[in-house]
Amino acid sequence: MTADAPTIAVLGSINMDLVTTTRRRPAPGETVLGSGFAMVPGGKGSNQAIAARRAGATVAFLGAVGSDVFAGDLRRVLTESGVGTDRLRTLPGPSGIAAIVVDGTGENSIIVVGGANAALTELTADDLALIGASDVLLCQLEIPVPTVAAAAGHARAKDTVVMLNPSPAQRLPSEVWDDVDVAVVNSGEAAQLGGALHAVRHLVVTRGSAGATYRGPDGAELSVPGVPVDVVDTTGAGDAFTGALAAAWHRGPRAALEWACAAGALATTRLGASSAIPDRERIEALLREHAN
Ligand code: RIB
């Protein structure tokens, strides 16, 4: 990224990820023995904010931590990554957590309990001013939908690009989709959301190790291949992709998708979400390696 790197406001969740590793994820009613446990800051919002920052953008995070033992570590991972936290509030009660099981293939299952994220129901005048002054607003769906809707409506009115990663996938009012400039989904979410995505101006679909595809407002499509890596844990790979995409969006869809695919691939090579998000030097090095 160069000096023309954008300013990005990320509105979303921040969780403490409670990560267990096991050879095989348990079937319903089954107990399996695990091989490891780690607590790693995560949450789709926080992960994407860190990914955009490490990819070179100037990033501010709008979200909420609780008043519990996790709050300090969650706030610290953002500040240490250089993400602005002036709009990160502390609300009474628990922070968000995610119970994550990673199996021997690197695939995961995740349960998120919202905590403070679920209580993020109001946007202040300062929040709206930050969103309106940013180049890109980036949201996901681990906070209440009306909050996302209010932010997206304001962003659109101020000509801030609205990028939405509608994950976990859920039905949204059509007015929200009208405000979305760029939707980023994985293939499962694309199937779940179906027709709702037809009206989106720019649609990006991630396809894991197969790369990603893009469809523009004129219907033109392009595909970018995946970058082969040794997979350890896929948790947060979509977030690394999305944050990097937001940071590179101003460079056009092909360059942005290539950059994002490299970031997503690198994120699978380490355990955890925020702990695995690559910086721009690693992204550039991987792209150089595969250009040769
Ligand atoms: O996308 C990965 C993230 O989903 C994890 O960090 C977890 O917190 C959940 O939000």
GROMACS .gro file of C-alpha atoms and ligand atoms in nm:
model
  302
    1MET     CA    1   0.000   0.000   0.000
    2THR     CA    2   0.115   0.354  -0.068
    3ALA     CA    3   0.044   0.698   0.071
    4ASP     CA    4  -0.297   0.693  -0.097
    5ALA     CA    5  -0.410   0.426   0.150
    6PRO     CA    6  -0.771   0.488   0.261
    7THR     CA    7  -0.925   0.572   0.596
    8ILE     CA    8  -1.155   0.293   0.712
    9ALA     CA    9  -1.415   0.290   0.990
   10VAL     CA   10  -1.487  -0.067   1.103
   11LEU     CA   11  -1.812  -0.110   1.294
   12GLY     CA   12  -1.843  -0.455   1.447
   13SER     CA   13  -1.772  -0.719   1.706
   14ILE     CA   14  -1.476  -0.795   1.927
   15ASN     CA   15  -1.457  -1.131   2.104
   16MET     CA   16  -1.220  -1.334   2.313
   17ASP     CA   17  -1.174  -1.655   2.115
   18LEU     CA   18  -1.149  -1.968   2.331
   19VAL     CA   19  -0.973  -2.198   2.086
   20THR     CA   20  -0.947  -2.574   2.131
   21THR     CA   21  -0.758  -2.797   1.889
   22THR     CA   22  -0.851  -3.158   1.829
   23ARG     CA   23  -0.789  -3.419   1.562
   24ARG     CA   24  -1.161  -3.450   1.485
   25ARG     CA   25  -1.450  -3.222   1.578
   26PRO     CA   26  -1.706  -3.402   1.799
   27ALA     CA   27  -2.034  -3.536   1.657
   28PRO     CA   28  -2.356  -3.444   1.847
   29GLY     CA   29  -2.347  -3.605   2.194
   30GLU     CA   30  -1.983  -3.710   2.156
   31THR     CA   31  -1.683  -3.616   2.374
   32VAL     CA   32  -1.339  -3.610   2.212
   33LEU     CA   33  -0.997  -3.541   2.363
   34GLY     CA   34  -0.834  -3.215   2.262
   35SER     CA   35  -0.466  -3.143   2.203
   36GLY     CA   36  -0.447  -2.772   2.289
   37PHE     CA   37  -0.619  -2.459   2.417
   38ALA     CA   38  -0.549  -2.090   2.358
   39MET     CA   39  -0.725  -1.760   2.425
   40VAL     CA   40  -0.679  -1.526   2.129
   41PRO     CA   41  -0.854  -1.192   2.068
   42GLY     CA   42  -1.094  -1.220   1.776
   43GLY     CA   43  -1.436  -1.113   1.657
   44LYS     CA   44  -1.504  -1.041   1.292
   45GLY     CA   45  -1.503  -0.665   1.341
   46SER     CA   46  -1.180  -0.650   1.535
   47ASN     CA   47  -1.009  -0.902   1.305
   48GLN     CA   48  -1.106  -0.704   0.995
   49ALA     CA   49  -0.993  -0.376   1.154
   50ILE     CA   50  -0.653  -0.527   1.234
   51ALA     CA   51  -0.629  -0.681   0.887
   52ALA     CA   52  -0.702  -0.348   0.718
   53ARG     CA   53  -0.450  -0.172   0.941
   54ARG     CA   54  -0.176  -0.432   0.884
   55ALA     CA   55  -0.247  -0.404   0.510
   56GLY     CA   56  -0.164  -0.035   0.529
   57ALA     CA   57  -0.490   0.156   0.583
   58THR     CA   58  -0.566   0.408   0.856
   59VAL     CA   59  -0.833   0.238   1.066
   60ALA     CA   60  -1.070   0.328   1.349
   61PHE     CA   61  -1.281   0.068   1.528
   62LEU     CA   62  -1.635   0.129   1.653
   63GLY     CA   63  -1.748  -0.138   1.894
   64ALA     CA   64  -1.787  -0.243   2.256
   65VAL     CA   65  -1.606  -0.452   2.513
   66GLY     CA   66  -1.755  -0.555   2.845
   67SER     CA   67  -1.637  -0.483   3.200
   68ASP     CA   68  -1.486  -0.830   3.254
   69VAL     CA   69  -1.136  -0.982   3.260
   70PHE     CA   70  -1.118  -1.007   2.879
   71ALA     CA   71  -1.178  -0.638   2.810
   72GLY     CA   72  -0.818  -0.522   2.866
   73ASP     CA   73  -0.666  -0.777   2.627
   74LEU     CA   74  -0.932  -0.707   2.365
   75ARG     CA   75  -0.870  -0.333   2.373
   76ARG     CA   76  -0.490  -0.385   2.375
   77VAL     CA   77  -0.481  -0.597   2.060
   78LEU     CA   78  -0.637  -0.309   1.868
   79THR     CA   79  -0.416  -0.035   2.010
   80GLU     CA   80  -0.100  -0.243   1.966
   81SER     CA   81  -0.198  -0.299   1.603
   82GLY     CA   82  -0.237   0.075   1.547
   83VAL     CA   83  -0.617   0.073   1.517
   84GLY     CA   84  -0.793   0.382   1.658
   85THR     CA   85  -1.001   0.298   1.966
   86ASP     CA   86  -1.155   0.636   2.057
   87ARG     CA   87  -1.497   0.496   1.957
   88LEU     CA   88  -1.455   0.164   2.144
   89ARG     CA   89  -1.680   0.179   2.449
   90THR     CA   90  -1.679  -0.026   2.767
   91LEU     CA   91  -2.026  -0.149   2.861
   92PRO     CA   92  -2.123  -0.316   3.188
   93GLY     CA   93  -2.135  -0.696   3.167
   94PRO     CA   94  -1.940  -0.962   2.975
   95SER     CA   95  -1.735  -0.910   2.659
   96GLY     CA   96  -1.819  -1.116   2.353
   97ILE     CA   97  -1.666  -1.462   2.339
   98ALA     CA   98  -1.633  -1.727   2.069
   99ALA     CA   99  -1.597  -2.097   2.148
  100ILE     CA  100  -1.391  -2.238   1.860
  101VAL     CA  101  -1.294  -2.595   1.776
  102VAL     CA  102  -1.018  -2.643   1.518
  103ASP     CA  103  -0.965  -2.993   1.377
  104GLY     CA  104  -0.662  -3.163   1.224
  105THR     CA  105  -0.743  -3.030   0.876
  106GLY     CA  106  -0.750  -2.669   1.000
  107GLU     CA  107  -1.130  -2.642   0.960
  108ASN     CA  108  -1.329  -2.496   1.249
  109SER     CA  109  -1.669  -2.471   1.416
  110ILE     CA  110  -1.754  -2.149   1.601
  111ILE     CA  111  -2.021  -2.044   1.851
  112VAL     CA  112  -2.033  -1.671   1.928
  113VAL     CA  113  -2.196  -1.532   2.243
  114GLY     CA  114  -2.244  -1.161   2.180
  115GLY     CA  115  -2.200  -1.002   2.525
  116ALA     CA  116  -2.117  -0.633   2.483
  117ASN     CA  117  -2.142  -0.664   2.103
  118ALA     CA  118  -2.513  -0.738   2.137
  119ALA     CA  119  -2.557  -0.424   2.349
  120LEU     CA  120  -2.413  -0.197   2.077
  121THR     CA  121  -2.751  -0.048   1.991
  122GLU     CA  122  -2.673   0.325   1.972
  123LEU     CA  123  -2.446   0.530   1.749
  124THR     CA  124  -2.341   0.867   1.886
  125ALA     CA  125  -2.290   1.190   1.690
  126ASP     CA  126  -1.913   1.128   1.716
  127ASP     CA  127  -1.956   0.777   1.571
  128LEU     CA  128  -2.154   0.915   1.278
  129ALA     CA  129  -1.903   1.195   1.221
  130LEU     CA  130  -1.620   0.940   1.205
  131ILE     CA  131  -1.813   0.723   0.958
  132GLY     CA  132  -1.899   1.022   0.740
  133ALA     CA  133  -1.536   1.137   0.731
  134SER     CA  134  -1.398   0.791   0.633
  135ASP     CA  135  -1.338   0.658   0.282
  136VAL     CA  136  -1.486   0.317   0.367
  137LEU     CA  137  -1.730   0.186   0.628
  138LEU     CA  138  -1.676  -0.187   0.689
  139CYS     CA  139  -1.940  -0.388   0.881
  140GLN     CA  140  -2.031  -0.748   0.961
  141LEU     CA  141  -2.336  -0.895   1.136
  142GLU     CA  142  -2.213  -0.987   1.485
  143ILE     CA  143  -2.370  -0.668   1.626
  144PRO     CA  144  -2.740  -0.569   1.611
  145VAL     CA  145  -2.865  -0.523   1.253
  146PRO     CA  146  -3.037  -0.185   1.327
  147THR     CA  147  -2.697  -0.044   1.429
  148VAL     CA  148  -2.543  -0.164   1.103
  149ALA     CA  149  -2.841  -0.024   0.911
  150ALA     CA  150  -2.807   0.320   1.074
  151ALA     CA  151  -2.433   0.332   1.003
  152ALA     CA  152  -2.475   0.220   0.641
  153GLY     CA  153  -2.752   0.475   0.578
  154HIS     CA  154  -2.538   0.755   0.716
  155ALA     CA  155  -2.231   0.641   0.523
  156ARG     CA  156  -2.423   0.632   0.198
  157ALA     CA  157  -2.558   0.982   0.256
  158LYS     CA  158  -2.199   1.102   0.306
  159ASP     CA  159  -2.054   0.915   0.004
  160THR     CA  160  -1.852   0.680   0.224
  161VAL     CA  161  -1.815   0.342   0.050
  162VAL     CA  162  -2.021   0.081   0.240
  163MET     CA  163  -1.857  -0.261   0.249
  164LEU     CA  164  -2.059  -0.536   0.421
  165ASN     CA  165  -1.947  -0.885   0.516
  166PRO     CA  166  -2.292  -1.025   0.606
  167SER     CA  167  -2.159  -1.289   0.844
  168PRO     CA  168  -2.312  -1.472   1.019
  169ALA     CA  169  -2.559  -1.469   0.728
  170GLN     CA  170  -2.908  -1.347   0.812
  171ARG     CA  171  -3.198  -1.173   0.642
  172LEU     CA  172  -3.160  -0.797   0.615
  173PRO     CA  173  -3.417  -0.530   0.532
  174SER     CA  174  -3.395  -0.439   0.162
  175GLU     CA  175  -3.305  -0.077   0.255
  176VAL     CA  176  -2.981  -0.205   0.405
  177TRP     CA  177  -2.887  -0.384   0.083
  178ASP     CA  178  -2.966  -0.061  -0.108
  179ASP     CA  179  -2.695   0.114   0.095
  180VAL     CA  180  -2.429  -0.153   0.036
  181ASP     CA  181  -2.166  -0.079  -0.229
  182VAL     CA  182  -1.957  -0.394  -0.182
  183ALA     CA  183  -2.070  -0.727  -0.030
  184VAL     CA  184  -1.808  -0.986   0.067
  185VAL     CA  185  -1.941  -1.338   0.129
  186ASN     CA  186  -1.808  -1.692   0.131
  187SER     CA  187  -1.973  -1.950  -0.093
  188GLY     CA  188  -2.193  -2.080   0.191
  189GLU     CA  189  -2.318  -1.731   0.270
  190ALA     CA  190  -2.375  -1.664  -0.102
  191ALA     CA  191  -2.601  -1.970  -0.118
  192GLN     CA  192  -2.786  -1.870   0.202
  193LEU     CA  193  -2.842  -1.508   0.098
  194GLY     CA  194  -2.927  -1.595  -0.264
  195GLY     CA  195  -3.141  -1.332  -0.433
  196ALA     CA  196  -3.063  -1.062  -0.176
  197LEU     CA  197  -2.717  -1.034  -0.333
  198HIS     CA  198  -2.842  -0.973  -0.689
  199ALA     CA  199  -2.893  -0.602  -0.631
  200VAL     CA  200  -2.552  -0.546  -0.471
  201ARG     CA  201  -2.335  -0.325  -0.692
  202HIS     CA  202  -2.005  -0.506  -0.628
  203LEU     CA  203  -2.015  -0.869  -0.512
  204VAL     CA  204  -1.705  -1.054  -0.392
  205VAL     CA  205  -1.731  -1.427  -0.318
  206THR     CA  206  -1.444  -1.601  -0.136
  207ARG     CA  207  -1.386  -1.964  -0.232
  208GLY     CA  208  -1.128  -2.080   0.022
  209SER     CA  209  -0.819  -2.231  -0.138
  210ALA     CA  210  -0.976  -2.173  -0.483
  211GLY     CA  211  -0.943  -1.795  -0.450
  212ALA     CA  212  -1.223  -1.543  -0.503
  213THR     CA  213  -1.459  -1.408  -0.768
  214TYR     CA  214  -1.594  -1.059  -0.835
  215ARG     CA  215  -1.905  -0.935  -1.016
  216GLY     CA  216  -1.931  -0.564  -1.092
  217PRO     CA  217  -2.226  -0.328  -1.150
  218ASP     CA  218  -2.217  -0.392  -1.527
  219GLY     CA  219  -2.229  -0.769  -1.471
  220ALA     CA  220  -1.862  -0.815  -1.566
  221GLU     CA  221  -1.693  -1.093  -1.369
  222LEU     CA  222  -1.338  -1.185  -1.282
  223SER     CA  223  -1.173  -1.463  -1.083
  224VAL     CA  224  -0.850  -1.460  -0.887
  225PRO     CA  225  -0.689  -1.797  -0.804
  226GLY     CA  226  -0.601  -1.902  -0.451
  227VAL     CA  227  -0.244  -1.890  -0.325
  228PRO     CA  228  -0.127  -2.235  -0.210
  229VAL     CA  229  -0.004  -2.247   0.153
  230ASP     CA  230   0.020  -2.505   0.432
  231VAL     CA  231  -0.303  -2.469   0.629
  232VAL     CA  232  -0.292  -2.477   1.011
  233ASP     CA  233  -0.618  -2.300   1.105
  234THR     CA  234  -0.872  -2.130   0.878
  235THR     CA  235  -1.017  -1.916   1.162
  236GLY     CA  236  -1.014  -1.550   1.064
  237ALA     CA  237  -0.900  -1.613   0.705
  238GLY     CA  238  -1.217  -1.450   0.571
  239ASP     CA  239  -1.157  -1.155   0.802
  240ALA     CA  240  -0.798  -1.117   0.684
  241PHE     CA  241  -0.928  -1.127   0.326
  242THR     CA  242  -1.202  -0.870   0.391
  243GLY     CA  243  -0.985  -0.624   0.585
  244ALA     CA  244  -0.713  -0.641   0.319
  245LEU     CA  245  -0.976  -0.600   0.046
  246ALA     CA  246  -1.109  -0.284   0.212
  247ALA     CA  247  -0.754  -0.147   0.238
  248ALA     CA  248  -0.687  -0.213  -0.132
  249TRP     CA  249  -1.033  -0.140  -0.280
  250HIS     CA  250  -0.924   0.195  -0.426
  251ARG     CA  251  -0.675   0.006  -0.648
  252GLY     CA  252  -0.954  -0.165  -0.843
  253PRO     CA  253  -1.116  -0.508  -0.812
  254ARG     CA  254  -0.843  -0.728  -0.961
  255ALA     CA  255  -0.556  -0.580  -0.760
  256ALA     CA  256  -0.773  -0.571  -0.446
  257LEU     CA  257  -0.878  -0.936  -0.482
  258GLU     CA  258  -0.521  -1.053  -0.544
  259TRP     CA  259  -0.403  -0.864  -0.236
  260ALA     CA  260  -0.692  -1.000  -0.028
  261CYS     CA  261  -0.642  -1.362  -0.145
  262ALA     CA  262  -0.278  -1.345  -0.036
  263ALA     CA  263  -0.378  -1.202   0.304
  264GLY     CA  264  -0.646  -1.470   0.352
  265ALA     CA  265  -0.406  -1.749   0.255
  266LEU     CA  266  -0.137  -1.626   0.496
  267ALA     CA  267  -0.392  -1.609   0.779
  268THR     CA  268  -0.447  -1.986   0.752
  269THR     CA  269  -0.081  -2.064   0.818
  270ARG     CA  270  -0.095  -1.980   1.191
  271LEU     CA  271  -0.327  -2.066   1.480
  272GLY     CA  272  -0.587  -1.812   1.588
  273ALA     CA  273  -0.754  -1.508   1.434
  274SER     CA  274  -0.584  -1.178   1.524
  275SER     CA  275  -0.258  -1.366   1.588
  276ALA     CA  276  -0.251  -1.492   1.228
  277ILE     CA  277  -0.334  -1.175   1.034
  278PRO     CA  278  -0.042  -1.082   0.806
  279ASP     CA  279   0.113  -0.739   0.754
  280ARG     CA  280   0.170  -0.584   0.413
  281GLU     CA  281   0.534  -0.697   0.391
  282ARG     CA  282   0.426  -1.063   0.416
  283ILE     CA  283   0.142  -1.006   0.168
  284GLU     CA  284   0.377  -0.843  -0.082
  285ALA     CA  285   0.637  -1.118  -0.035
  286LEU     CA  286   0.381  -1.393  -0.102
  287LEU     CA  287   0.251  -1.214  -0.412
  288ARG     CA  288   0.608  -1.167  -0.540
  289GLU     CA  289   0.684  -1.534  -0.479
  290HIS     CA  290   0.382  -1.641  -0.683
  291ALA     CA  291   0.444  -1.391  -0.962
  292ASN     CA  292   0.778  -1.563  -1.036
  293RIB     O1  293  -1.426  -1.497   1.162
  293RIB     C1  294  -1.361  -1.550   1.274
  293RIB     C2  295  -1.417  -1.490   1.398
  293RIB     O2  296  -1.553  -1.529   1.410
  293RIB     C3  297  -1.353  -1.534   1.527
  293RIB     O3  298  -1.245  -1.453   1.565
  293RIB     C4  299  -1.469  -1.533   1.626
  293RIB     O4  300  -1.456  -1.441   1.729
  293RIB     C5  301  -1.593  -1.506   1.542
  293RIB     O5  302  -1.632  -1.374   1.549
   0.00000   0.00000   0.00000
